[in-house]
mmCIF file of N, CA and C in Angstrom:
data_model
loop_
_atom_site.group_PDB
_atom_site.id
_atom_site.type_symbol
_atom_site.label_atom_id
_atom_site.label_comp_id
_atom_site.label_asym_id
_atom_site.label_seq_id
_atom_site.Cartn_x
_atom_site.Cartn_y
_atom_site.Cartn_z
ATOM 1 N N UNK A 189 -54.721 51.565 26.924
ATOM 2 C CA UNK A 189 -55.207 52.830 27.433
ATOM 3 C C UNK A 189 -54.114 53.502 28.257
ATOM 4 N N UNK A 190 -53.911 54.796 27.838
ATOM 5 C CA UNK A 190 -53.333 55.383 28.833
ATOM 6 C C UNK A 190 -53.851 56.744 29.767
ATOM 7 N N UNK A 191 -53.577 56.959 30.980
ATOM 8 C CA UNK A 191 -53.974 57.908 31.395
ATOM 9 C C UNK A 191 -53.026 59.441 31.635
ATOM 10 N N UNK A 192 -53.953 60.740 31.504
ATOM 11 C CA UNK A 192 -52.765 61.303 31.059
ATOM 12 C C UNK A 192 -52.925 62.699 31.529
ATOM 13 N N UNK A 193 -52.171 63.361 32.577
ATOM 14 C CA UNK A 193 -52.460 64.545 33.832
ATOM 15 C C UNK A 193 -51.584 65.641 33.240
ATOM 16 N N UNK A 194 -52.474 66.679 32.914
ATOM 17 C CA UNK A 194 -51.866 68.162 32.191
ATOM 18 C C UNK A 194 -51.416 68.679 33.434
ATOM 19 N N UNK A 195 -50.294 69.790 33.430
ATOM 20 C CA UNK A 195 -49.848 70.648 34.631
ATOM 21 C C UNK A 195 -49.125 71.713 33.919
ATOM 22 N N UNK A 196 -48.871 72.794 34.381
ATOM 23 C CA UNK A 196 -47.915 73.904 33.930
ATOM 24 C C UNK A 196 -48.869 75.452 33.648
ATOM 25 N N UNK A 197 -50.266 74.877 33.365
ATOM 26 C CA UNK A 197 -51.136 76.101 32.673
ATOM 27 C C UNK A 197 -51.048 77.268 34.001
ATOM 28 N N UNK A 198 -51.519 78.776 33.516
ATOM 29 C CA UNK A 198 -51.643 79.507 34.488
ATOM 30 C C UNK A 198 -51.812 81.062 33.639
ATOM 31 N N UNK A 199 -51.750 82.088 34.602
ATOM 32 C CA UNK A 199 -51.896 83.101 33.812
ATOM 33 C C UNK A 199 -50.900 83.579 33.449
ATOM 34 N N UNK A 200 -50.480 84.420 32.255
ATOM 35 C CA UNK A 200 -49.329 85.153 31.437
ATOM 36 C C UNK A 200 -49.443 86.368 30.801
ATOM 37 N N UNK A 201 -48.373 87.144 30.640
ATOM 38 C CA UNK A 201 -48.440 88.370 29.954
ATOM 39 C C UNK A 201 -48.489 88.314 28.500
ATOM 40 N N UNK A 202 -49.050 88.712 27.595
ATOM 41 C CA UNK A 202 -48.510 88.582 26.261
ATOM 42 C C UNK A 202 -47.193 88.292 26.336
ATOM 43 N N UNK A 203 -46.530 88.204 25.170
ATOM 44 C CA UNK A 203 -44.990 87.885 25.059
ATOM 45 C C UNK A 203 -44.286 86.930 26.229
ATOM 46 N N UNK A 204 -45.006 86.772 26.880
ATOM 47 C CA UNK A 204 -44.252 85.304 28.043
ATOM 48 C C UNK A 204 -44.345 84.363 27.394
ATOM 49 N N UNK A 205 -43.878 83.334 28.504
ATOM 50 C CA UNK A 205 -43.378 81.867 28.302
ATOM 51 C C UNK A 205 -44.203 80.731 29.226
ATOM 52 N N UNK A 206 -44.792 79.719 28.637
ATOM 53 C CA UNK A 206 -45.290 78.262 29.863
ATOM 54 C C UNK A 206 -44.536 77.294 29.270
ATOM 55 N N UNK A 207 -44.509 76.733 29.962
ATOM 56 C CA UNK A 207 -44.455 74.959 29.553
ATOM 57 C C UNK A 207 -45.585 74.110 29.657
ATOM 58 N N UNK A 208 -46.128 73.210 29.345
ATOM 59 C CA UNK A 208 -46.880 72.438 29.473
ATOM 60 C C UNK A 208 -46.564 71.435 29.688
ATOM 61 N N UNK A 209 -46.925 70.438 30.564
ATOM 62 C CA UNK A 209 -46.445 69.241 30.669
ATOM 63 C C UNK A 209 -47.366 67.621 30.496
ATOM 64 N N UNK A 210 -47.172 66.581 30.040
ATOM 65 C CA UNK A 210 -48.704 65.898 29.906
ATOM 66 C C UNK A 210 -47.824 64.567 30.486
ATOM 67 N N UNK A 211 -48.051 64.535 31.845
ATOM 68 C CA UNK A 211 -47.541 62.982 32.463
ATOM 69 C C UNK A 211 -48.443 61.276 31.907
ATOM 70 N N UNK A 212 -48.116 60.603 31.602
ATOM 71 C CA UNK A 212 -48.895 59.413 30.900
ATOM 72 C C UNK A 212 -48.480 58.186 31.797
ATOM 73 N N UNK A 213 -49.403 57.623 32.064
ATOM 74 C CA UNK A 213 -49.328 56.291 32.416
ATOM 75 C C UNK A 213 -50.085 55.140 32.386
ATOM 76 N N UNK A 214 -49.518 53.869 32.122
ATOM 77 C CA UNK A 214 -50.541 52.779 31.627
ATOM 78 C C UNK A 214 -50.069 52.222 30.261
ATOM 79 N N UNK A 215 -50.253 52.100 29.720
ATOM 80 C CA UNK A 215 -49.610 51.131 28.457
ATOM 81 C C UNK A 215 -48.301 51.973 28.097
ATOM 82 N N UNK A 216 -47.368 51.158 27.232
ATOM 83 C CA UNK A 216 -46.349 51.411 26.486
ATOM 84 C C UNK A 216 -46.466 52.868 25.900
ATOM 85 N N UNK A 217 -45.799 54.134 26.589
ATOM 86 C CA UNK A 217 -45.857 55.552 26.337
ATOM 87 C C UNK A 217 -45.588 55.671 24.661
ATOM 88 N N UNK A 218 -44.666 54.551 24.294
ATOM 89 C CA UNK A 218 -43.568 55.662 23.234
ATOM 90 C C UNK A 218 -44.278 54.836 22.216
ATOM 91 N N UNK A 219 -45.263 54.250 22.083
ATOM 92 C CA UNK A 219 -46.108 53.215 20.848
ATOM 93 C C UNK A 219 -46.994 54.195 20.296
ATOM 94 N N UNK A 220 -47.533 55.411 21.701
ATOM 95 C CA UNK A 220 -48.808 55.958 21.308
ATOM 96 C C UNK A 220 -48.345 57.322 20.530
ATOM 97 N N UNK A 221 -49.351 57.760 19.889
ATOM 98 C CA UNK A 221 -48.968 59.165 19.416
ATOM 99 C C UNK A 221 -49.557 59.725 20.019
ATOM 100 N N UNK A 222 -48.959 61.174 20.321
ATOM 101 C CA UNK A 222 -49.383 62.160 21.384
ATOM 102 C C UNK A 222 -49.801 63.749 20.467
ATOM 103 N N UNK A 223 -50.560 63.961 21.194
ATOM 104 C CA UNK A 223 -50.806 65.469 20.647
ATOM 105 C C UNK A 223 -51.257 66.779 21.743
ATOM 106 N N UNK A 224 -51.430 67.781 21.527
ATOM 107 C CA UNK A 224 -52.423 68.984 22.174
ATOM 108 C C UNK A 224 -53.289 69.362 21.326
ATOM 109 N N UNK A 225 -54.738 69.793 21.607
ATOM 110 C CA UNK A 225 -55.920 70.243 21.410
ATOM 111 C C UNK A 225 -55.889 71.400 22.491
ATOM 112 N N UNK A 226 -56.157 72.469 21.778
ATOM 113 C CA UNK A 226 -57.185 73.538 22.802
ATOM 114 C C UNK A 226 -58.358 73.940 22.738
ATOM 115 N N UNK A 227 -58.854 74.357 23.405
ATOM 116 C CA UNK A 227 -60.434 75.075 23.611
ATOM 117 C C UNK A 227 -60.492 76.300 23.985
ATOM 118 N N UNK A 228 -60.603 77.676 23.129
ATOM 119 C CA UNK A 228 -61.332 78.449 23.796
ATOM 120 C C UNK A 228 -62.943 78.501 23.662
ATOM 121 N N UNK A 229 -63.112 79.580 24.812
ATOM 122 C CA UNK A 229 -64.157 79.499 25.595
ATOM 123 C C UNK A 229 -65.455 80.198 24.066
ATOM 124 N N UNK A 230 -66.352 79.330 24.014
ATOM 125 C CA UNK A 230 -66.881 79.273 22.947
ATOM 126 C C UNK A 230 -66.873 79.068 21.497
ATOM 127 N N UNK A 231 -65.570 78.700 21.713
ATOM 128 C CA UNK A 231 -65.022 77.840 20.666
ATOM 129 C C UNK A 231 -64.899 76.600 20.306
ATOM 130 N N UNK A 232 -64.753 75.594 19.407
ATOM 131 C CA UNK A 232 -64.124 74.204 19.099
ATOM 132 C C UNK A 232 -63.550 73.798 19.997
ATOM 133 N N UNK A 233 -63.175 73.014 20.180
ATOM 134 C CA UNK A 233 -61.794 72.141 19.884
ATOM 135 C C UNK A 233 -60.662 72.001 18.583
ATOM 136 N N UNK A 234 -59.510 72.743 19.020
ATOM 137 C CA UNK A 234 -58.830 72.424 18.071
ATOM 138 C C UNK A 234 -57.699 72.114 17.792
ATOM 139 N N UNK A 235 -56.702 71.474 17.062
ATOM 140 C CA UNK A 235 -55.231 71.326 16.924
ATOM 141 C C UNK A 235 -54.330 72.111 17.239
ATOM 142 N N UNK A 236 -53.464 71.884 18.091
ATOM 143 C CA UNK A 236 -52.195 72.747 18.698
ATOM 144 C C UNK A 236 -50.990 71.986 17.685
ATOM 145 N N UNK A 237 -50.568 70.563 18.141
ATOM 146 C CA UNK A 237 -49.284 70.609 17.868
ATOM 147 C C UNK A 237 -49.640 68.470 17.887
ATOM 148 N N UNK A 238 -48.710 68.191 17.220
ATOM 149 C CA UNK A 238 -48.798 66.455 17.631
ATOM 150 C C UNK A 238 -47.170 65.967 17.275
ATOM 151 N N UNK A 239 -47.047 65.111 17.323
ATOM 152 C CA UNK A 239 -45.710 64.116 17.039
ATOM 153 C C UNK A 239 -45.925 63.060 15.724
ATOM 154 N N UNK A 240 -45.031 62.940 14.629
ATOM 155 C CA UNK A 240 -45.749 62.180 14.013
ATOM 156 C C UNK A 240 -44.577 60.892 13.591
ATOM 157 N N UNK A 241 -44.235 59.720 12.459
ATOM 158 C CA UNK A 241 -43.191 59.124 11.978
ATOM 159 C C UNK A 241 -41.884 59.523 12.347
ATOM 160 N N UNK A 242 -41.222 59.016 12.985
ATOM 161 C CA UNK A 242 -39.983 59.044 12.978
ATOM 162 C C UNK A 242 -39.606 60.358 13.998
ATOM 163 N N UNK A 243 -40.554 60.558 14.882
ATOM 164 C CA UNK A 243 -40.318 61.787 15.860
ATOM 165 C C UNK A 243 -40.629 63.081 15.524
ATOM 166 N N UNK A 244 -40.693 63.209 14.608
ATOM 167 C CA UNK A 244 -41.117 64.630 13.686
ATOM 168 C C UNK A 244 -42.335 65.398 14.292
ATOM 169 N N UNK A 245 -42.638 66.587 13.896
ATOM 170 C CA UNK A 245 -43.588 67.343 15.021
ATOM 171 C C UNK A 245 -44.512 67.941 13.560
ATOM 172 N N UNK A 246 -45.761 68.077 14.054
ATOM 173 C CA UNK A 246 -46.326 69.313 13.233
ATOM 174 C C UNK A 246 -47.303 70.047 14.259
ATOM 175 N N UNK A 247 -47.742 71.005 13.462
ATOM 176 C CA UNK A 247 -48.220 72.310 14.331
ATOM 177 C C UNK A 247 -49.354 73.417 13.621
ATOM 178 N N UNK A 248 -50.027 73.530 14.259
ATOM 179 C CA UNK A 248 -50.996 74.771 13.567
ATOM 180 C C UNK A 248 -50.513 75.505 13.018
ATOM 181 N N UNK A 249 -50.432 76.615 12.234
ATOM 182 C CA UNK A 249 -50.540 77.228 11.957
ATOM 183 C C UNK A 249 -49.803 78.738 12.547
ATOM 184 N N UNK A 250 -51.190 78.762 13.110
ATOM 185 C CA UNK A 250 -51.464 79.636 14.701
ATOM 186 C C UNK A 250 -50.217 79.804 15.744
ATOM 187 N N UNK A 251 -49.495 78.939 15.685
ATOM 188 C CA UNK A 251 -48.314 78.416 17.243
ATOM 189 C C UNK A 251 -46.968 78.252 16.231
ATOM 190 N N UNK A 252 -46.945 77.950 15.041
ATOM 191 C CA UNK A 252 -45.487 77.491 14.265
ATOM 192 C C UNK A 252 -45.019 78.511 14.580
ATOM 193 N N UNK A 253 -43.685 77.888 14.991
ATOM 194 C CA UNK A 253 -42.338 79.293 15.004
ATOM 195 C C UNK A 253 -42.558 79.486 16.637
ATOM 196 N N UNK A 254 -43.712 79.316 17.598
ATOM 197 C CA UNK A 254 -43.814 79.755 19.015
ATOM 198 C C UNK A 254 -43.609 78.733 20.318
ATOM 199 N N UNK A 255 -44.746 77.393 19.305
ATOM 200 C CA UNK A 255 -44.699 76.329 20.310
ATOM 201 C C UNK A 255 -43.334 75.717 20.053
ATOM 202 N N UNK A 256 -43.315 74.422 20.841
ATOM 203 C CA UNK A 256 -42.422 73.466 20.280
ATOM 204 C C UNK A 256 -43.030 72.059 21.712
ATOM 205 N N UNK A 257 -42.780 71.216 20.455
ATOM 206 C CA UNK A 257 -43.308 70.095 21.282
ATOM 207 C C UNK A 257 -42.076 69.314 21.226
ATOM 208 N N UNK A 258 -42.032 68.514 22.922
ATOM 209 C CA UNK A 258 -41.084 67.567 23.007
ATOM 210 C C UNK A 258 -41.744 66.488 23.595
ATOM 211 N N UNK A 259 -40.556 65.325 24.050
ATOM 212 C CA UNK A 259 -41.270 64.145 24.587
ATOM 213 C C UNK A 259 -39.600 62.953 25.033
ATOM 214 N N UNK A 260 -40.000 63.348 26.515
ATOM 215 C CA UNK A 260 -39.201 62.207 27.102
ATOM 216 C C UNK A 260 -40.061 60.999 27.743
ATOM 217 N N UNK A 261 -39.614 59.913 26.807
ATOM 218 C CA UNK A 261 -40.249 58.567 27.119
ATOM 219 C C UNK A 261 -39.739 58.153 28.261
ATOM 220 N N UNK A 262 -38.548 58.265 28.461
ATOM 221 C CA UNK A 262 -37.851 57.631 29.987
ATOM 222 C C UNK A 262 -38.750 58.513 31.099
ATOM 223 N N UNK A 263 -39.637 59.239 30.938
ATOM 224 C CA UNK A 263 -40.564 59.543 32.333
ATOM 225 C C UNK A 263 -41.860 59.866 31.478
ATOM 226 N N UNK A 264 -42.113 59.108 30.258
ATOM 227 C CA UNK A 264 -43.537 59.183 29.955
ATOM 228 C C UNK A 264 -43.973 60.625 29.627
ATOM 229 N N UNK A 265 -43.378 61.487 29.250
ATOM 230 C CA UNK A 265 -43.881 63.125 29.480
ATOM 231 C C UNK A 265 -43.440 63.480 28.218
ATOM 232 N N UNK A 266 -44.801 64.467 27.887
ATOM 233 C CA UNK A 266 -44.634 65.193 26.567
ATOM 234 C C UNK A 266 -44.698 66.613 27.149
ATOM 235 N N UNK A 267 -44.256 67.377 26.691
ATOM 236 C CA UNK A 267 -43.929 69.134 26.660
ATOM 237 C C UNK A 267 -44.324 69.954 25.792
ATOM 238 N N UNK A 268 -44.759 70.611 26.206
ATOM 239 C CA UNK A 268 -45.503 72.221 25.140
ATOM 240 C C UNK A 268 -44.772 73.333 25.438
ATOM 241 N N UNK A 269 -43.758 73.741 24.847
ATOM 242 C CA UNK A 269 -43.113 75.459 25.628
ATOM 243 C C UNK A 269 -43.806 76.299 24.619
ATOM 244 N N UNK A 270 -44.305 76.999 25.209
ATOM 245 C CA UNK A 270 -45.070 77.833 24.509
ATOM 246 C C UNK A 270 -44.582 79.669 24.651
ATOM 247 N N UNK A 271 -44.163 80.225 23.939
ATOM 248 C CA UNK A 271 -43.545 81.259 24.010
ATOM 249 C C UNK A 271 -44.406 82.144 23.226
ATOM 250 N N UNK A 272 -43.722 83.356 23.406
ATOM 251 C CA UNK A 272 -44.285 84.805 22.241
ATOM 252 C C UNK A 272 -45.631 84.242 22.686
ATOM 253 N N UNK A 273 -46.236 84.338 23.380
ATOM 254 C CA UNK A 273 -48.081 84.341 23.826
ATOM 255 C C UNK A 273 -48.736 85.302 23.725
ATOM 256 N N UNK A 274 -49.983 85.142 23.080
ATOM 257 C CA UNK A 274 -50.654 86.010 23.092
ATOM 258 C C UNK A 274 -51.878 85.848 23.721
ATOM 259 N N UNK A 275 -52.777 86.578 23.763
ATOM 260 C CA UNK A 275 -53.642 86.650 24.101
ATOM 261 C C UNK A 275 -55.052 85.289 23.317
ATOM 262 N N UNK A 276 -54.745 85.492 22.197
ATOM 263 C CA UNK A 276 -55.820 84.469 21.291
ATOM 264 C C UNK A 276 -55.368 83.312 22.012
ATOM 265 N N UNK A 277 -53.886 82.846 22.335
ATOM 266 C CA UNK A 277 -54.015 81.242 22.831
ATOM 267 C C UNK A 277 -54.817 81.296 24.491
ATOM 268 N N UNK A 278 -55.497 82.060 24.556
ATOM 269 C CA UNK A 278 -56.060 81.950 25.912
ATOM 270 C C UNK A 278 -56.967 80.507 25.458
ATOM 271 N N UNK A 279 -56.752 79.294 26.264
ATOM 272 C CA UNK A 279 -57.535 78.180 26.507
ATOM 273 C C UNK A 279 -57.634 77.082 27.688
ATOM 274 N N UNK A 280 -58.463 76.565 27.863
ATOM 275 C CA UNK A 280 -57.890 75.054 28.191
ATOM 276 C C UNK A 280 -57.192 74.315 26.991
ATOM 277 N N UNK A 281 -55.880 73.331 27.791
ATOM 278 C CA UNK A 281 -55.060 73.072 26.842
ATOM 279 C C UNK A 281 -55.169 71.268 27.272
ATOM 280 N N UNK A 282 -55.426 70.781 26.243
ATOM 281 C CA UNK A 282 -55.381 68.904 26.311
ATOM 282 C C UNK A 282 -54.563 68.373 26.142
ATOM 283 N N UNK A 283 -54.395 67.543 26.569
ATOM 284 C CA UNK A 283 -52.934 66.040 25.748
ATOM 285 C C UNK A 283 -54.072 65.082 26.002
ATOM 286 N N UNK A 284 -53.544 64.768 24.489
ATOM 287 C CA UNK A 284 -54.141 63.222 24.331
ATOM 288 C C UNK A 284 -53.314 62.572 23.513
ATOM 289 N N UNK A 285 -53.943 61.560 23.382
ATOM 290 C CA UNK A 285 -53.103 60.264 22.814
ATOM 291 C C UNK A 285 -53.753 59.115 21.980
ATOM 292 N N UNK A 286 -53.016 58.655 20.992
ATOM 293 C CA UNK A 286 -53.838 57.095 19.852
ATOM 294 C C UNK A 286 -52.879 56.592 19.972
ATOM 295 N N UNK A 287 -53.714 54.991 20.006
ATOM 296 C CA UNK A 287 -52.537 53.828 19.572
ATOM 297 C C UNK A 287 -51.937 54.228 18.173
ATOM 298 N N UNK A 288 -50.781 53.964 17.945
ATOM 299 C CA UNK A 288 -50.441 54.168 16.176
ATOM 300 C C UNK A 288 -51.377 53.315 15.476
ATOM 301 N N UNK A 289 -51.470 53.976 14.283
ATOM 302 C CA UNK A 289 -52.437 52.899 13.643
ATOM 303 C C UNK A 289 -53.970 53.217 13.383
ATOM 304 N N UNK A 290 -54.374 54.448 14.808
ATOM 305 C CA UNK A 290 -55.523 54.754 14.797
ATOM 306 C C UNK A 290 -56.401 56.197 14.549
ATOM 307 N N UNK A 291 -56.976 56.286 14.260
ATOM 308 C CA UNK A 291 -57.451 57.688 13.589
ATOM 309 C C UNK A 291 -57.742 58.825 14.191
ATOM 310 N N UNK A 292 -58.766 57.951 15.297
ATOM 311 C CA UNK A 292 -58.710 59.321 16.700
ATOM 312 C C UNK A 292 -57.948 58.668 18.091
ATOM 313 N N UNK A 293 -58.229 60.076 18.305
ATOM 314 C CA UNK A 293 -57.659 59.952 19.573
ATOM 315 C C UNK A 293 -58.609 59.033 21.011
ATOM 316 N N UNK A 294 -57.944 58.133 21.691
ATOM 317 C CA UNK A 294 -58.320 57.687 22.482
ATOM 318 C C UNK A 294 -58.478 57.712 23.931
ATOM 319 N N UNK A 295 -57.177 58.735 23.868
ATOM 320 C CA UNK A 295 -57.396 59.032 25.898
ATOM 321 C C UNK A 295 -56.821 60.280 25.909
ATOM 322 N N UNK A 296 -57.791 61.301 27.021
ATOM 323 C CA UNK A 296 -57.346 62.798 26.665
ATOM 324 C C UNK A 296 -57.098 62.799 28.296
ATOM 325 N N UNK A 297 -56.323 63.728 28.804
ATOM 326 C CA UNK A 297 -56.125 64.807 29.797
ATOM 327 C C UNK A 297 -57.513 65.382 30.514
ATOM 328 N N UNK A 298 -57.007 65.870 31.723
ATOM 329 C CA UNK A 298 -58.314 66.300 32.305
ATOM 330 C C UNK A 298 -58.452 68.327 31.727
ATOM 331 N N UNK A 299 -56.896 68.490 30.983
ATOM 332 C CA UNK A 299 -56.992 69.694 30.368
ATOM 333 C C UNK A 299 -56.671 71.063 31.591
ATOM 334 N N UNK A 300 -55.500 71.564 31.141
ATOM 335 C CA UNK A 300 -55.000 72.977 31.896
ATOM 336 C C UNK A 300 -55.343 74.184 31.448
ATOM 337 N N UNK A 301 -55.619 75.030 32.382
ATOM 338 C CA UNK A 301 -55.953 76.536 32.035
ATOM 339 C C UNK A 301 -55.147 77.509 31.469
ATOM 340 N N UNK A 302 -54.754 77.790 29.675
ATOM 341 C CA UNK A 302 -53.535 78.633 29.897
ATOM 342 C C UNK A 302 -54.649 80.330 29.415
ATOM 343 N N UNK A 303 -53.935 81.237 30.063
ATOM 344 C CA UNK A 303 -54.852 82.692 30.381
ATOM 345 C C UNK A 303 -53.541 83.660 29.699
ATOM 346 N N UNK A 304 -53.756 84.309 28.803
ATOM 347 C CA UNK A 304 -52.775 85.471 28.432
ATOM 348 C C UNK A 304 -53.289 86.331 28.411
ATOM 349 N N UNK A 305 -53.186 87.825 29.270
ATOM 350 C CA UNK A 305 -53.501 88.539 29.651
ATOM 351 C C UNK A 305 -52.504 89.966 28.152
ATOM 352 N N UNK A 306 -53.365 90.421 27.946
ATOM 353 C CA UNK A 306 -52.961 91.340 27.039
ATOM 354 C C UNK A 306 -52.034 92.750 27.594
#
């Protein structure tokens, strides 16, 4: 199990920039696969961005070409820079995480507020 504290969310102009940050701690960081989920407000839950084989990234749709996900294991932390924003990514934003191997996800974030103001 790992535990895992979102920070960076806040409000933005269209066309700005956040970072996201997802600190992890508790088992072996770099075993688990990591991802983001967002939520808007009356909406799902849904896929942002994850890490997959061999370090490789994939991404919605929605965010390709805007987000970009990183991940330094030497401090446990995965990254969301999220650029060109618009207004639709207005959400709470998650990190979570699976052992490899496993289908869902097992330990999520308490989830950050990101707000793009049009």
């Amino acid at each position: 199990q790992v535990q895992l504290v979102e920070s960076g969310g806040g409000l933005v102009q269209a066309g700005g920039s956040l970072r996201l940050s997802c600190a992890a701690s508790g088992r072996t960081f770099s075993t688990y696969v990591m991802a983001w989920f967002r939520q808007a407000p009356g909406k799902q839950r849904e896929f942002v961005a994850r890490f997959f084989g061999g370090g490789r990234t994939i991404y919605a749709d929605s965010v390709k070409g805007r987000f970009t996900l990183s991940r330094d294991n030497a401090k446990s932390t995965v990254y969301l820079q999220m650029n060109s924003l618009k207004p639709e990514d207005t959400a709470v934003y998650y990190c979570a995480a699976r052992p490899q191997g496993y289908s869902d996800y097992t330990d999520w974030g308490q989830g950050t507020q990101v707000t793009v103001s049009s």
